[in-house]
Every structure is written in structure tokens, then in C-alpha cells.
Amino acid sequence: MHAQTAPRPLAFSAGGPLRGTVTVPGDKSISHRALMFSGLAVGESRIEGLLEGEDVLATAAAMRAMGCDIERTGPGSWRVHGVGVGGLLQPQAALEMGNSGTSTRLLMGLIASHPITAAFTGDASLSKRPMGRVIEPLSRMGADFTASPGGRLPLMERGLCPAVPIEYRLPVASAQVKSAVLLAGLNTPGTTRVIEPVPTRDHSERMLRGFGAALSVEETAEGRVIAITGEAELQPQQIVVPGDPSSAGFWMVAASIVPGSAITIANVCMNPTRTGLITALRMMGADIAEANARTVGGEPVADLVVRHAPLRAIEVPPDLAPSMIDEYPILFVAAAMAQGRTMARGAEELRVKESDRIDAMAAVLDVLGVAYQPFEDGLAIEGRGGDRFAGGGTVTTHLDHRIAMSAAIAGLAANAPVTVDDVSPVATSYPDFLATLDALREGRDEGA
């Protein structure tokens, strides 16, 4: 993982307009779940368009270690022979999660209701992230945890079978915590319920239904109630993974802030729980059109056509936070170029991501020469009104892929080059990011 490799610094500087058509990697959230749920089905599933970044490969390795037969048959094409719900085997060694919080939290849910014990380890960045929010509900279902201080990795989990169904109200909007409880419920007799006061991404619900789980979603006065009936039998599926809206966000902002740009981003997942960045950018005046809207594997998908447009400052609605939590770093770059003062609050979750993304992006704004005011839950940013950033400094990424890519995009609109201290973390979610950027700068379609 990154911690052991030598840093790869790289400078990014302004050039001509960005042109062409790109495809972004398969959606990371959907890729993780496609592997896990296929591994719990009885029979053979096939997956196309899987994101082959390091995070998703950590999920594949963990499912393999617990008895699933998983084989890559070509670029993005995978075959999974599942063991059935309840059929996971005791892994013989620790499950190495690398940098992937999603793999860790969802697999903790899966294992909670299986009669097996597993150790989880991760890289330096993941080992700082809190797992207590998942440990708490899973312990109520009967799983037993021995974690490092502060509820962190490395940790040991002992599942209970049969586990105890619970009703759990999410104290913090988190699709990962919700999914962990639902996955534990898959092999738990009776009905497990999660109450979600604020809706979060619903890929687990859509895909579990597609695999044949008995799952219902009800809107109530308390929020959304998701109920899953356990001891499910999942049916194998053919899954096509749509493009990741979080990865698409970098190109949406790049085309918006580099004059003369016009790009098409093909096959983007348009799930309404994931399109907060598109909503925010359109409020700022971004020119983003949808073409060829369709449904693939229960998920809405479209091609996005983005052209350069002058952006204006907004107050980002806090209720957009759950649907764009991963996109705040690149939104901050758009705000830095806009006319006026953008206020983005309600995103305290950013403090516990791969890095403290509020502090990390404030340091990027320093390099760009953009004034800002930090808050515990976000930033107020004084935009440049379309004038190029100053640039000329080095950004510290803290091994965070989204900080690295956001700083790279900012460099495309800076007077002096912006140096990213290490571009290697980009491989966790977007292995082809640099190649795609080169293609757009040369005005050719990716891969052409």
C-alpha cells in the first residue's frame, strides 16, 4: 500500500481547454457491494465495469479469504461463485483492508452474524479512522470486538450465529453504518430495522433487493425505516457497475473552471442520493446537461455534458451533505473560482475521512492564494471571480486520494504550477486519473 512506496510528487499547471469524452471508473460503493453480495449468493454471478482500485481489490481479497471463488476474467469483468448467506468460512490470516473504510465497515457487518472470527488490519490512514460507530450496533446484535484504543484498527471481531435482530436509529448520517447493520441482518433470524433520520446513499438497499433479499423501505415521521428479514437466500446476478459520480466530479469542476472547455462524461450513476455535487454546481451556474438517461441494474445512469461557465458563490444547503460528502474537496475548488463568498457548512463528517479534509483543503486554498474562514463543520471561501489562482506551492495530500485529485484540478487554473506531494494515493479510487487528464488536455477521447 501507499505507506511503503516512495512518494510521487507531480506538478499541475494551466494549459488550454479540456475537450473530449471520458468514462470514469465504476462506482466504488456499488463495486464493493457487488463483490460482497455475489459472494453471499448461491451460484455464479458476473460483474462488468467493476472499479479495479486498491480499495475494491481489498474487498475481493477478503471475500476470497472467507471461501468465495472470485476470478477476474478481463478489464472490469469478474466472475464470483458465492458460498450462500451463512456460508462464510473462517479466514486463515488477518483481513488486510489497506485504505478502505467501506470494505472494513461492511465486512464487519457481514461477519457479525457468522460463527467466525476475523482480524482487520489497515494502513496508517485507515488505522486512524473511528470504527466505534459500527462496533456499537453490531455489538448489540451479539458480535464481540477487541479493538485498538479509540475503537480503531487493528481489531478482532467474533461473530455470533444466530445473531439478535435489532432496531437501530442512526445517530450520524452514514451509509456505511446502515449497510453494516443490514448486512449483519442478512444472516440473522427475524427482522432487523435501521431508522435513518437523514437519507444516505441507498445502493445496499437497491442491490440487496435485486439479489432477492426481503427488504422494505418505509418513509415515516421519524425518518426512513429500512427492514431486512434474515436468513435470506440470495440469487446470483449479472451486474453492470455504472460510473462513479465522485470521480466524475473532478472533471465537472475542471471543465467548469478552465475557459473554453467542453467534455462529455459517459455512463455516470445518477442515483439521487449521490448527485449533491451536480445540484450544488448547477446552483453556482455550472453548465451540466444530461444525455441518454437510462436505468442499468436498478440504478439511474446518464451521460453528462459539461461546458465552461462562470460560477457564482452560494450557501451550500447542509441537507446536500450526505449526498456529496466525498465531493466537498472538489466543490471547495469550484467555490475558490466563483464570484463571491461560498458558505459550506454541515459537513463535520469531513474531519474523519481519509484525512481531516477541512484542514487539508484549507492548506490547498493557502497554496492557491484564496481567502477562507474555517469552521468545525466546513469552510467559507472567498472566490476569485474567474481569475486564475496564484499557485506556486506544494500541497500535502496526507495519503488522501481526493485531496490529491482536487489539488491537481486546481492547478489547471493557476498562474504558477501546483505541486502535489504524492500522486500515488489516486490509485485507491481512480487508477487512470492522470491518463484521462492527459487525454482531455490533448483534446482526444480517452483511450483514442
Tab-separated table of C-alpha atoms in Angstrom:
chain	number	residue	atom	x	y	z
A	1	MET	CA	0.000	0.000	0.000
A	2	HIS	CA	0.992	3.638	-0.242
A	3	ALA	CA	2.639	3.807	3.142
A	4	GLN	CA	5.521	1.674	1.889
A	5	THR	CA	6.050	3.237	-1.551
A	6	ALA	CA	8.222	6.289	-2.200
A	7	PRO	CA	6.107	9.453	-2.692
A	8	ARG	CA	5.493	10.525	-6.297
A	9	PRO	CA	5.370	14.335	-6.413
A	10	LEU	CA	3.871	15.873	-9.565
A	11	ALA	CA	3.241	19.476	-10.668
A	12	PHE	CA	-0.003	20.545	-12.384
A	13	SER	CA	-0.220	23.744	-14.405
A	14	ALA	CA	-2.631	25.651	-16.595
A	15	GLY	CA	-2.942	24.878	-20.313
A	16	GLY	CA	-5.605	25.085	-22.994
A	17	PRO	CA	-9.250	23.996	-22.777
A	18	LEU	CA	-10.253	20.441	-21.870
A	19	ARG	CA	-12.047	18.567	-24.663
A	20	GLY	CA	-13.229	15.025	-25.313
A	21	THR	CA	-15.298	12.143	-23.961
A	22	VAL	CA	-14.218	10.224	-20.869
A	23	THR	CA	-15.506	7.293	-18.904
A	24	VAL	CA	-14.918	7.341	-15.170
A	25	PRO	CA	-14.148	4.257	-13.083
A	26	GLY	CA	-17.002	2.055	-11.922
A	27	ASP	CA	-18.758	3.381	-8.845
A	28	LYS	CA	-16.764	2.450	-5.749
A	29	SER	CA	-19.767	1.974	-3.430
A	30	ILE	CA	-21.535	-0.278	-5.938
A	31	SER	CA	-18.330	-2.221	-6.759
A	32	HIS	CA	-17.736	-3.139	-3.084
A	33	ARG	CA	-21.323	-4.299	-2.675
A	34	ALA	CA	-21.388	-6.221	-5.968
A	35	LEU	CA	-18.475	-8.384	-4.773
A	36	MET	CA	-19.883	-8.923	-1.275
A	37	PHE	CA	-23.432	-9.763	-2.305
A	38	SER	CA	-22.266	-12.014	-5.171
A	39	GLY	CA	-20.103	-13.800	-2.614
A	40	LEU	CA	-23.210	-14.466	-0.498
A	41	ALA	CA	-25.379	-15.701	-3.385
A	42	VAL	CA	-25.667	-19.391	-4.197
A	43	GLY	CA	-24.182	-19.873	-7.669
A	44	GLU	CA	-22.252	-17.766	-10.149
A	45	SER	CA	-22.617	-14.005	-10.600
A	46	ARG	CA	-20.900	-11.910	-13.271
A	47	ILE	CA	-19.857	-8.283	-12.799
A	48	GLU	CA	-18.946	-5.815	-15.579
A	49	GLY	CA	-17.408	-2.366	-15.074
A	50	LEU	CA	-16.014	-3.173	-11.621
A	51	LEU	CA	-13.716	-0.471	-10.227
A	52	GLU	CA	-10.289	-2.098	-10.001
A	53	GLY	CA	-8.801	0.348	-7.496
A	54	GLU	CA	-6.971	-0.853	-4.406
A	55	ASP	CA	-9.972	-0.378	-2.082
A	56	VAL	CA	-12.223	-2.685	-4.095
A	57	LEU	CA	-9.431	-5.247	-4.553
A	58	ALA	CA	-9.171	-5.354	-0.733
A	59	THR	CA	-12.849	-6.389	-0.623
A	60	ALA	CA	-12.260	-9.073	-3.270
A	61	ALA	CA	-9.284	-10.466	-1.317
A	62	ALA	CA	-11.279	-10.566	1.934
A	63	MET	CA	-14.237	-12.385	0.338
A	64	ARG	CA	-11.776	-14.868	-1.203
A	65	ALA	CA	-10.187	-15.412	2.210
A	66	MET	CA	-13.656	-16.368	3.531
A	67	GLY	CA	-14.270	-19.035	0.899
A	68	CYS	CA	-15.707	-17.218	-2.142
A	69	ASP	CA	-14.381	-18.157	-5.580
A	70	ILE	CA	-13.582	-14.812	-7.266
A	71	GLU	CA	-11.855	-14.528	-10.629
A	72	ARG	CA	-11.029	-11.586	-12.900
A	73	THR	CA	-11.866	-12.542	-16.489
A	74	GLY	CA	-10.872	-9.250	-18.196
A	75	PRO	CA	-10.671	-5.471	-17.593
A	76	GLY	CA	-13.561	-4.698	-15.214
A	77	SER	CA	-15.037	-8.188	-15.775
A	78	TRP	CA	-15.269	-10.534	-12.807
A	79	ARG	CA	-16.848	-13.905	-12.040
A	80	VAL	CA	-17.928	-14.707	-8.464
A	81	HIS	CA	-19.047	-18.097	-7.194
A	82	GLY	CA	-20.791	-17.435	-3.880
A	83	VAL	CA	-20.934	-19.521	-0.694
A	84	GLY	CA	-24.504	-18.574	0.297
A	85	VAL	CA	-25.660	-16.465	3.250
A	86	GLY	CA	-24.282	-18.105	6.385
A	87	GLY	CA	-21.584	-19.899	4.400
A	88	LEU	CA	-18.593	-17.633	5.014
A	89	LEU	CA	-15.558	-19.544	6.283
A	90	GLN	CA	-13.043	-18.651	8.958
A	91	PRO	CA	-10.234	-16.616	7.300
A	92	GLN	CA	-6.789	-18.099	7.946
A	93	ALA	CA	-4.997	-14.741	8.236
A	94	ALA	CA	-5.842	-11.122	9.080
A	95	LEU	CA	-8.027	-9.308	6.521
A	96	GLU	CA	-5.798	-6.531	5.112
A	97	MET	CA	-8.037	-3.541	4.324
A	98	GLY	CA	-5.412	-1.102	3.023
A	99	ASN	CA	-7.057	2.338	2.949
A	100	SER	CA	-10.669	1.160	2.570
A	101	GLY	CA	-13.103	2.270	5.258
A	102	THR	CA	-16.027	0.926	3.208
A	103	SER	CA	-14.566	-2.592	2.980
A	104	THR	CA	-13.850	-2.592	6.702
A	105	ARG	CA	-17.230	-1.407	7.947
A	106	LEU	CA	-19.331	-3.510	5.554
A	107	LEU	CA	-17.311	-6.690	6.151
A	108	MET	CA	-17.603	-6.133	9.922
A	109	GLY	CA	-21.368	-6.227	9.339
A	110	LEU	CA	-21.222	-9.423	7.268
A	111	ILE	CA	-19.052	-11.259	9.787
A	112	ALA	CA	-21.168	-10.147	12.784
A	113	SER	CA	-23.814	-12.825	12.124
A	114	HIS	CA	-21.469	-15.624	11.012
A	115	PRO	CA	-19.852	-18.068	13.505
A	116	ILE	CA	-16.322	-16.946	12.584
A	117	THR	CA	-13.548	-14.774	13.982
A	118	ALA	CA	-11.617	-12.303	11.853
A	119	ALA	CA	-8.835	-9.778	12.418
A	120	PHE	CA	-8.865	-6.497	10.451
A	121	THR	CA	-5.722	-4.510	9.682
A	122	GLY	CA	-5.220	-1.393	7.548
A	123	ASP	CA	-2.707	1.239	6.506
A	124	ALA	CA	-1.689	4.200	8.668
A	125	SER	CA	-4.528	6.396	7.388
A	126	LEU	CA	-7.270	3.768	7.866
A	127	SER	CA	-5.909	2.882	11.319
A	128	LYS	CA	-6.742	6.431	12.473
A	129	ARG	CA	-10.404	6.195	11.425
A	130	PRO	CA	-13.136	5.510	14.016
A	131	MET	CA	-14.901	2.142	13.836
A	132	GLY	CA	-16.899	2.627	17.053
A	133	ARG	CA	-19.967	3.767	15.111
A	134	VAL	CA	-20.164	0.253	13.572
A	135	ILE	CA	-18.971	-1.648	16.652
A	136	GLU	CA	-21.828	-0.212	18.742
A	137	PRO	CA	-24.830	-1.575	16.748
A	138	LEU	CA	-23.075	-4.837	15.791
A	139	SER	CA	-22.265	-5.499	19.467
A	140	ARG	CA	-25.977	-5.123	20.231
A	141	MET	CA	-26.605	-7.886	17.677
A	142	GLY	CA	-24.174	-10.148	19.550
A	143	ALA	CA	-20.818	-9.667	17.815
A	144	ASP	CA	-17.794	-9.322	20.071
A	145	PHE	CA	-14.958	-6.861	19.340
A	146	THR	CA	-11.451	-6.309	20.636
A	147	ALA	CA	-10.352	-3.038	19.037
A	148	SER	CA	-7.296	-0.803	19.357
A	149	PRO	CA	-7.724	2.274	21.601
A	150	GLY	CA	-10.429	4.629	20.357
A	151	GLY	CA	-12.297	1.828	18.550
A	152	ARG	CA	-9.682	1.715	15.783
A	153	LEU	CA	-7.821	-0.850	13.664
A	154	PRO	CA	-6.255	-3.298	14.098
A	155	LEU	CA	-9.268	-5.049	15.605
A	156	MET	CA	-10.573	-8.571	16.174
A	157	GLU	CA	-14.231	-9.477	15.630
A	158	ARG	CA	-16.032	-12.629	16.732
A	159	GLY	CA	-19.402	-13.124	15.062
A	160	LEU	CA	-22.471	-14.684	16.713
A	161	CYS	CA	-24.777	-17.161	14.971
A	162	PRO	CA	-27.647	-16.817	15.364
A	163	ALA	CA	-27.284	-13.085	15.947
A	164	VAL	CA	-30.015	-10.951	17.512
A	165	PRO	CA	-32.180	-8.710	15.287
A	166	ILE	CA	-32.252	-5.082	16.442
A	167	GLU	CA	-33.939	-1.804	15.600
A	168	TYR	CA	-31.212	0.820	15.239
A	169	ARG	CA	-31.612	4.551	14.799
A	170	LEU	CA	-28.553	6.035	13.051
A	171	PRO	CA	-27.016	8.728	15.279
A	172	VAL	CA	-24.992	10.070	12.321
A	173	ALA	CA	-25.896	10.014	8.606
A	174	SER	CA	-23.716	7.142	7.369
A	175	ALA	CA	-24.458	4.743	4.544
A	176	GLN	CA	-21.627	2.530	5.818
A	177	VAL	CA	-23.149	2.104	9.296
A	178	LYS	CA	-26.597	1.491	7.788
A	179	SER	CA	-25.179	-1.079	5.364
A	180	ALA	CA	-23.173	-2.839	8.099
A	181	VAL	CA	-26.327	-3.388	10.166
A	182	LEU	CA	-28.347	-4.534	7.127
A	183	LEU	CA	-25.579	-6.975	6.123
A	184	ALA	CA	-25.491	-8.386	9.653
A	185	GLY	CA	-29.267	-8.755	9.356
A	186	LEU	CA	-28.923	-10.935	6.237
A	187	ASN	CA	-27.963	-13.976	8.321
A	188	THR	CA	-29.966	-13.037	11.444
A	189	PRO	CA	-33.326	-14.735	12.101
A	190	GLY	CA	-36.238	-12.279	12.228
A	191	THR	CA	-36.324	-8.672	11.049
A	192	THR	CA	-33.534	-6.134	11.541
A	193	ARG	CA	-34.532	-2.472	11.171
A	194	VAL	CA	-32.480	0.672	10.596
A	195	ILE	CA	-34.068	4.093	11.085
A	196	GLU	CA	-32.410	6.792	9.020
A	197	PRO	CA	-33.345	10.375	10.059
A	198	VAL	CA	-31.439	11.784	7.042
A	199	PRO	CA	-31.424	9.711	3.810
A	200	THR	CA	-27.981	8.455	2.716
A	201	ARG	CA	-26.872	6.568	-0.396
A	202	ASP	CA	-29.141	3.572	-0.923
A	203	HIS	CA	-27.005	1.252	-3.075
A	204	SER	CA	-27.196	-1.552	-0.493
A	205	GLU	CA	-30.996	-1.468	-0.477
A	206	ARG	CA	-31.304	-1.414	-4.276
A	207	MET	CA	-28.780	-4.202	-4.792
A	208	LEU	CA	-29.967	-6.445	-1.940
A	209	ARG	CA	-33.463	-6.295	-3.429
A	210	GLY	CA	-32.017	-7.155	-6.840
A	211	PHE	CA	-30.351	-10.237	-5.308
A	212	GLY	CA	-33.697	-11.307	-3.834
A	213	ALA	CA	-33.438	-10.261	-0.172
A	214	ALA	CA	-36.691	-9.478	1.656
A	215	LEU	CA	-36.115	-5.764	2.214
A	216	SER	CA	-38.634	-2.961	2.650
A	217	VAL	CA	-38.214	0.810	2.860
A	218	GLU	CA	-40.876	2.949	4.512
A	219	GLU	CA	-40.974	6.735	4.919
A	220	THR	CA	-42.207	7.620	8.427
A	221	ALA	CA	-42.346	10.677	10.662
A	222	GLU	CA	-39.091	9.503	12.332
A	223	GLY	CA	-37.323	9.108	9.006
A	224	ARG	CA	-36.747	6.286	6.569
A	225	VAL	CA	-37.184	2.803	8.061
A	226	ILE	CA	-35.308	0.018	6.248
A	227	ALA	CA	-36.259	-3.507	7.314
A	228	ILE	CA	-34.500	-6.705	6.246
A	229	THR	CA	-35.706	-10.225	7.021
A	230	GLY	CA	-32.828	-12.534	7.731
A	231	GLU	CA	-31.692	-16.000	6.734
A	232	ALA	CA	-32.055	-14.763	3.172
A	233	GLU	CA	-31.255	-16.789	0.093
A	234	LEU	CA	-29.590	-14.532	-2.482
A	235	GLN	CA	-29.826	-15.372	-6.193
A	236	PRO	CA	-26.789	-14.857	-8.464
A	237	GLN	CA	-26.915	-11.781	-10.714
A	238	GLN	CA	-25.410	-10.137	-13.782
A	239	ILE	CA	-24.265	-6.701	-12.601
A	240	VAL	CA	-23.142	-3.723	-14.679
A	241	VAL	CA	-21.481	-1.131	-12.441
A	242	PRO	CA	-22.200	2.474	-13.528
A	243	GLY	CA	-19.543	5.216	-13.466
A	244	ASP	CA	-18.668	6.761	-10.096
A	245	PRO	CA	-20.217	10.230	-9.599
A	246	SER	CA	-17.473	11.095	-7.094
A	247	SER	CA	-14.817	10.513	-9.773
A	248	ALA	CA	-16.924	12.381	-12.368
A	249	GLY	CA	-16.951	15.388	-10.025
A	250	PHE	CA	-13.297	16.180	-10.738
A	251	TRP	CA	-13.976	16.550	-14.481
A	252	MET	CA	-17.221	18.511	-13.897
A	253	VAL	CA	-15.295	21.112	-11.912
A	254	ALA	CA	-12.264	21.026	-14.260
A	255	ALA	CA	-14.445	21.775	-17.310
A	256	SER	CA	-16.345	24.453	-15.357
A	257	ILE	CA	-13.214	26.415	-14.330
A	258	VAL	CA	-10.943	26.022	-17.400
A	259	PRO	CA	-12.097	28.504	-20.108
A	260	GLY	CA	-13.191	27.018	-23.434
A	261	SER	CA	-13.676	23.500	-22.064
A	262	ALA	CA	-16.428	21.146	-23.276
A	263	ILE	CA	-16.389	17.499	-22.209
A	264	THR	CA	-18.731	14.503	-22.042
A	265	ILE	CA	-18.541	12.112	-19.082
A	266	ALA	CA	-20.171	8.832	-20.123
A	267	ASN	CA	-22.240	6.377	-18.036
A	268	VAL	CA	-22.414	8.260	-14.700
A	269	CYS	CA	-24.526	6.878	-11.840
A	270	MET	CA	-27.331	9.417	-11.267
A	271	ASN	CA	-28.730	7.863	-8.084
A	272	PRO	CA	-30.415	10.819	-6.324
A	273	THR	CA	-28.551	10.006	-3.088
A	274	ARG	CA	-25.271	10.693	-4.949
A	275	THR	CA	-25.940	13.786	-7.078
A	276	GLY	CA	-25.476	16.505	-4.444
A	277	LEU	CA	-22.408	17.896	-6.220
A	278	ILE	CA	-24.297	18.258	-9.520
A	279	THR	CA	-27.098	20.074	-7.649
A	280	ALA	CA	-24.610	22.406	-5.910
A	281	LEU	CA	-22.634	23.142	-9.108
A	282	ARG	CA	-25.836	23.924	-11.031
A	283	MET	CA	-26.850	26.317	-8.229
A	284	MET	CA	-23.473	28.008	-8.838
A	285	GLY	CA	-24.263	28.398	-12.549
A	286	ALA	CA	-22.368	25.372	-13.928
A	287	ASP	CA	-23.426	24.206	-17.405
A	288	ILE	CA	-24.100	20.476	-16.866
A	289	ALA	CA	-26.565	18.723	-19.179
A	290	GLU	CA	-27.761	15.121	-19.045
A	291	ALA	CA	-27.971	12.974	-22.181
A	292	ASN	CA	-29.013	9.378	-22.857
A	293	ALA	CA	-30.675	8.855	-19.434
A	294	ARG	CA	-31.351	5.174	-18.725
A	295	THR	CA	-31.591	2.569	-15.943
A	296	VAL	CA	-28.853	-0.051	-15.527
A	297	GLY	CA	-29.087	-2.687	-12.793
A	298	GLY	CA	-31.662	-0.723	-10.806
A	299	GLU	CA	-29.525	2.438	-10.873
A	300	PRO	CA	-30.308	5.559	-12.953
A	301	VAL	CA	-27.451	6.418	-15.347
A	302	ALA	CA	-26.759	9.281	-17.799
A	303	ASP	CA	-24.002	10.884	-19.873
A	304	LEU	CA	-23.053	14.348	-18.570
A	305	VAL	CA	-22.108	17.143	-20.991
A	306	VAL	CA	-20.188	19.893	-19.152
A	307	ARG	CA	-19.085	23.241	-20.602
A	308	HIS	CA	-17.082	26.076	-19.076
A	309	ALA	CA	-19.290	28.598	-17.266
A	310	PRO	CA	-18.725	31.483	-14.842
A	311	LEU	CA	-19.547	30.285	-11.318
A	312	ARG	CA	-21.105	32.348	-8.538
A	313	ALA	CA	-20.936	31.787	-4.796
A	314	ILE	CA	-23.767	30.026	-2.965
A	315	GLU	CA	-24.674	28.935	0.510
A	316	VAL	CA	-24.432	25.142	0.136
A	317	PRO	CA	-27.613	23.609	1.610
A	318	PRO	CA	-26.479	21.445	4.581
A	319	ASP	CA	-29.049	18.808	3.619
A	320	LEU	CA	-26.963	18.107	0.498
A	321	ALA	CA	-24.063	16.938	2.705
A	322	PRO	CA	-24.921	13.189	2.816
A	323	SER	CA	-25.284	13.046	-0.998
A	324	MET	CA	-21.920	14.719	-1.668
A	325	ILE	CA	-19.760	14.097	1.400
A	326	ASP	CA	-16.894	12.766	-0.737
A	327	GLU	CA	-17.192	15.658	-3.216
A	328	TYR	CA	-16.599	18.551	-0.793
A	329	PRO	CA	-12.858	18.818	-1.589
A	330	ILE	CA	-13.537	19.396	-5.303
A	331	LEU	CA	-16.544	21.625	-4.504
A	332	PHE	CA	-14.148	23.813	-2.486
A	333	VAL	CA	-12.049	24.227	-5.675
A	334	ALA	CA	-15.167	25.354	-7.613
A	335	ALA	CA	-16.027	27.774	-4.780
A	336	ALA	CA	-12.479	29.169	-4.894
A	337	MET	CA	-13.027	30.136	-8.571
A	338	ALA	CA	-16.595	31.502	-8.102
A	339	GLN	CA	-17.684	35.131	-7.767
A	340	GLY	CA	-18.363	35.954	-4.098
A	341	ARG	CA	-18.264	34.126	-0.766
A	342	THR	CA	-19.385	30.488	-0.692
A	343	MET	CA	-20.506	29.064	2.640
A	344	ALA	CA	-20.296	25.276	3.012
A	345	ARG	CA	-21.305	24.032	6.477
A	346	GLY	CA	-22.904	20.911	7.933
A	347	ALA	CA	-20.042	18.641	6.879
A	348	GLU	CA	-18.300	17.750	10.162
A	349	GLU	CA	-18.001	14.183	8.787
A	350	LEU	CA	-15.106	15.521	6.650
A	351	ARG	CA	-12.956	15.624	9.785
A	352	VAL	CA	-12.833	11.792	9.978
A	353	LYS	CA	-12.309	10.834	6.327
A	354	GLU	CA	-9.006	9.526	4.875
A	355	SER	CA	-7.591	12.790	6.215
A	356	ASP	CA	-9.140	15.761	8.025
A	357	ARG	CA	-10.435	17.092	4.711
A	358	ILE	CA	-11.390	20.521	6.077
A	359	ASP	CA	-7.849	21.209	7.313
A	360	ALA	CA	-6.276	19.550	4.258
A	361	MET	CA	-8.331	21.638	1.808
A	362	ALA	CA	-7.704	24.826	3.804
A	363	ALA	CA	-3.989	24.175	3.206
A	364	VAL	CA	-4.714	23.732	-0.534
A	365	LEU	CA	-6.527	27.105	-0.547
A	366	ASP	CA	-3.422	28.642	1.049
A	367	VAL	CA	-1.334	27.389	-1.899
A	368	LEU	CA	-3.945	28.764	-4.324
A	369	GLY	CA	-3.889	32.182	-2.654
A	370	VAL	CA	-7.602	32.008	-1.818
A	371	ALA	CA	-9.000	33.544	1.396
A	372	TYR	CA	-11.207	31.353	3.589
A	373	GLN	CA	-12.640	31.008	7.059
A	374	PRO	CA	-12.582	27.528	8.647
A	375	PHE	CA	-15.413	26.154	10.808
A	376	GLU	CA	-15.660	22.888	12.729
A	377	ASP	CA	-18.130	21.670	10.056
A	378	GLY	CA	-16.904	23.315	6.847
A	379	LEU	CA	-15.420	26.397	5.199
A	380	ALA	CA	-16.399	29.844	3.954
A	381	ILE	CA	-14.413	30.586	0.779
A	382	GLU	CA	-13.796	33.947	-0.922
A	383	GLY	CA	-13.860	33.129	-4.626
A	384	ARG	CA	-11.562	34.585	-7.304
A	385	GLY	CA	-14.423	35.597	-9.599
A	386	GLY	CA	-12.930	33.726	-12.555
A	387	ASP	CA	-9.347	34.997	-12.076
A	388	ARG	CA	-6.647	32.348	-12.044
A	389	PHE	CA	-5.333	31.064	-8.707
A	390	ALA	CA	-1.851	32.097	-7.559
A	391	GLY	CA	-0.423	28.569	-7.183
A	392	GLY	CA	3.309	28.048	-6.929
A	393	GLY	CA	3.375	25.872	-3.821
A	394	THR	CA	3.250	22.243	-2.747
A	395	VAL	CA	0.102	20.563	-1.416
A	396	THR	CA	0.336	17.918	1.325
A	397	THR	CA	-2.118	15.121	0.492
A	398	HIS	CA	-1.903	13.158	3.786
A	399	LEU	CA	-2.200	9.995	1.613
A	400	ASP	CA	-5.747	11.120	0.692
A	401	HIS	CA	-6.721	10.408	-2.931
A	402	ARG	CA	-9.436	13.097	-3.067
A	403	ILE	CA	-7.108	15.827	-1.772
A	404	ALA	CA	-4.532	14.823	-4.410
A	405	MET	CA	-7.034	14.946	-7.293
A	406	SER	CA	-8.693	18.177	-6.102
A	407	ALA	CA	-5.313	19.932	-5.920
A	408	ALA	CA	-4.417	18.611	-9.394
A	409	ILE	CA	-7.614	20.101	-10.879
A	410	ALA	CA	-6.964	23.435	-9.122
A	411	GLY	CA	-3.522	23.526	-10.782
A	412	LEU	CA	-5.234	23.623	-14.202
A	413	ALA	CA	-6.470	27.137	-13.353
A	414	ALA	CA	-3.393	28.527	-11.560
A	415	ASN	CA	-0.788	31.067	-12.707
A	416	ALA	CA	2.089	29.044	-11.245
A	417	PRO	CA	2.222	25.221	-11.050
A	418	VAL	CA	0.594	23.462	-8.085
A	419	THR	CA	2.734	20.558	-6.896
A	420	VAL	CA	1.022	17.562	-5.290
A	421	ASP	CA	3.431	15.951	-2.802
A	422	ASP	CA	2.326	12.404	-3.724
A	423	VAL	CA	0.007	11.300	-6.531
A	424	SER	CA	0.242	7.571	-5.698
A	425	PRO	CA	-2.875	7.577	-3.408
A	426	VAL	CA	-5.001	8.348	-6.505
A	427	ALA	CA	-4.806	4.606	-7.275
A	428	THR	CA	-7.196	3.831	-4.402
A	429	SER	CA	-10.188	5.103	-6.396
A	430	TYR	CA	-9.063	6.282	-9.853
A	431	PRO	CA	-6.055	4.432	-11.317
A	432	ASP	CA	-6.412	6.148	-14.752
A	433	PHE	CA	-6.849	9.723	-13.466
A	434	LEU	CA	-3.567	11.074	-14.866
A	435	ALA	CA	-4.007	9.358	-18.249
A	436	THR	CA	-7.538	10.767	-18.546
A	437	LEU	CA	-6.309	14.258	-17.701
A	438	ASP	CA	-3.657	13.991	-20.433
A	439	ALA	CA	-6.304	12.891	-22.977
A	440	LEU	CA	-8.592	15.830	-22.097
A	441	ARG	CA	-5.721	18.303	-22.374
A	442	GLU	CA	-4.847	16.927	-25.784
A	443	GLY	CA	-8.500	17.116	-26.842
A	444	ARG	CA	-8.789	13.426	-27.656
A	445	ASP	CA	-11.252	10.873	-26.366
A	446	GLU	CA	-9.823	8.705	-23.603
A	447	GLY	CA	-8.088	5.626	-24.975
A	448	ALA	CA	-8.099	7.065	-28.517
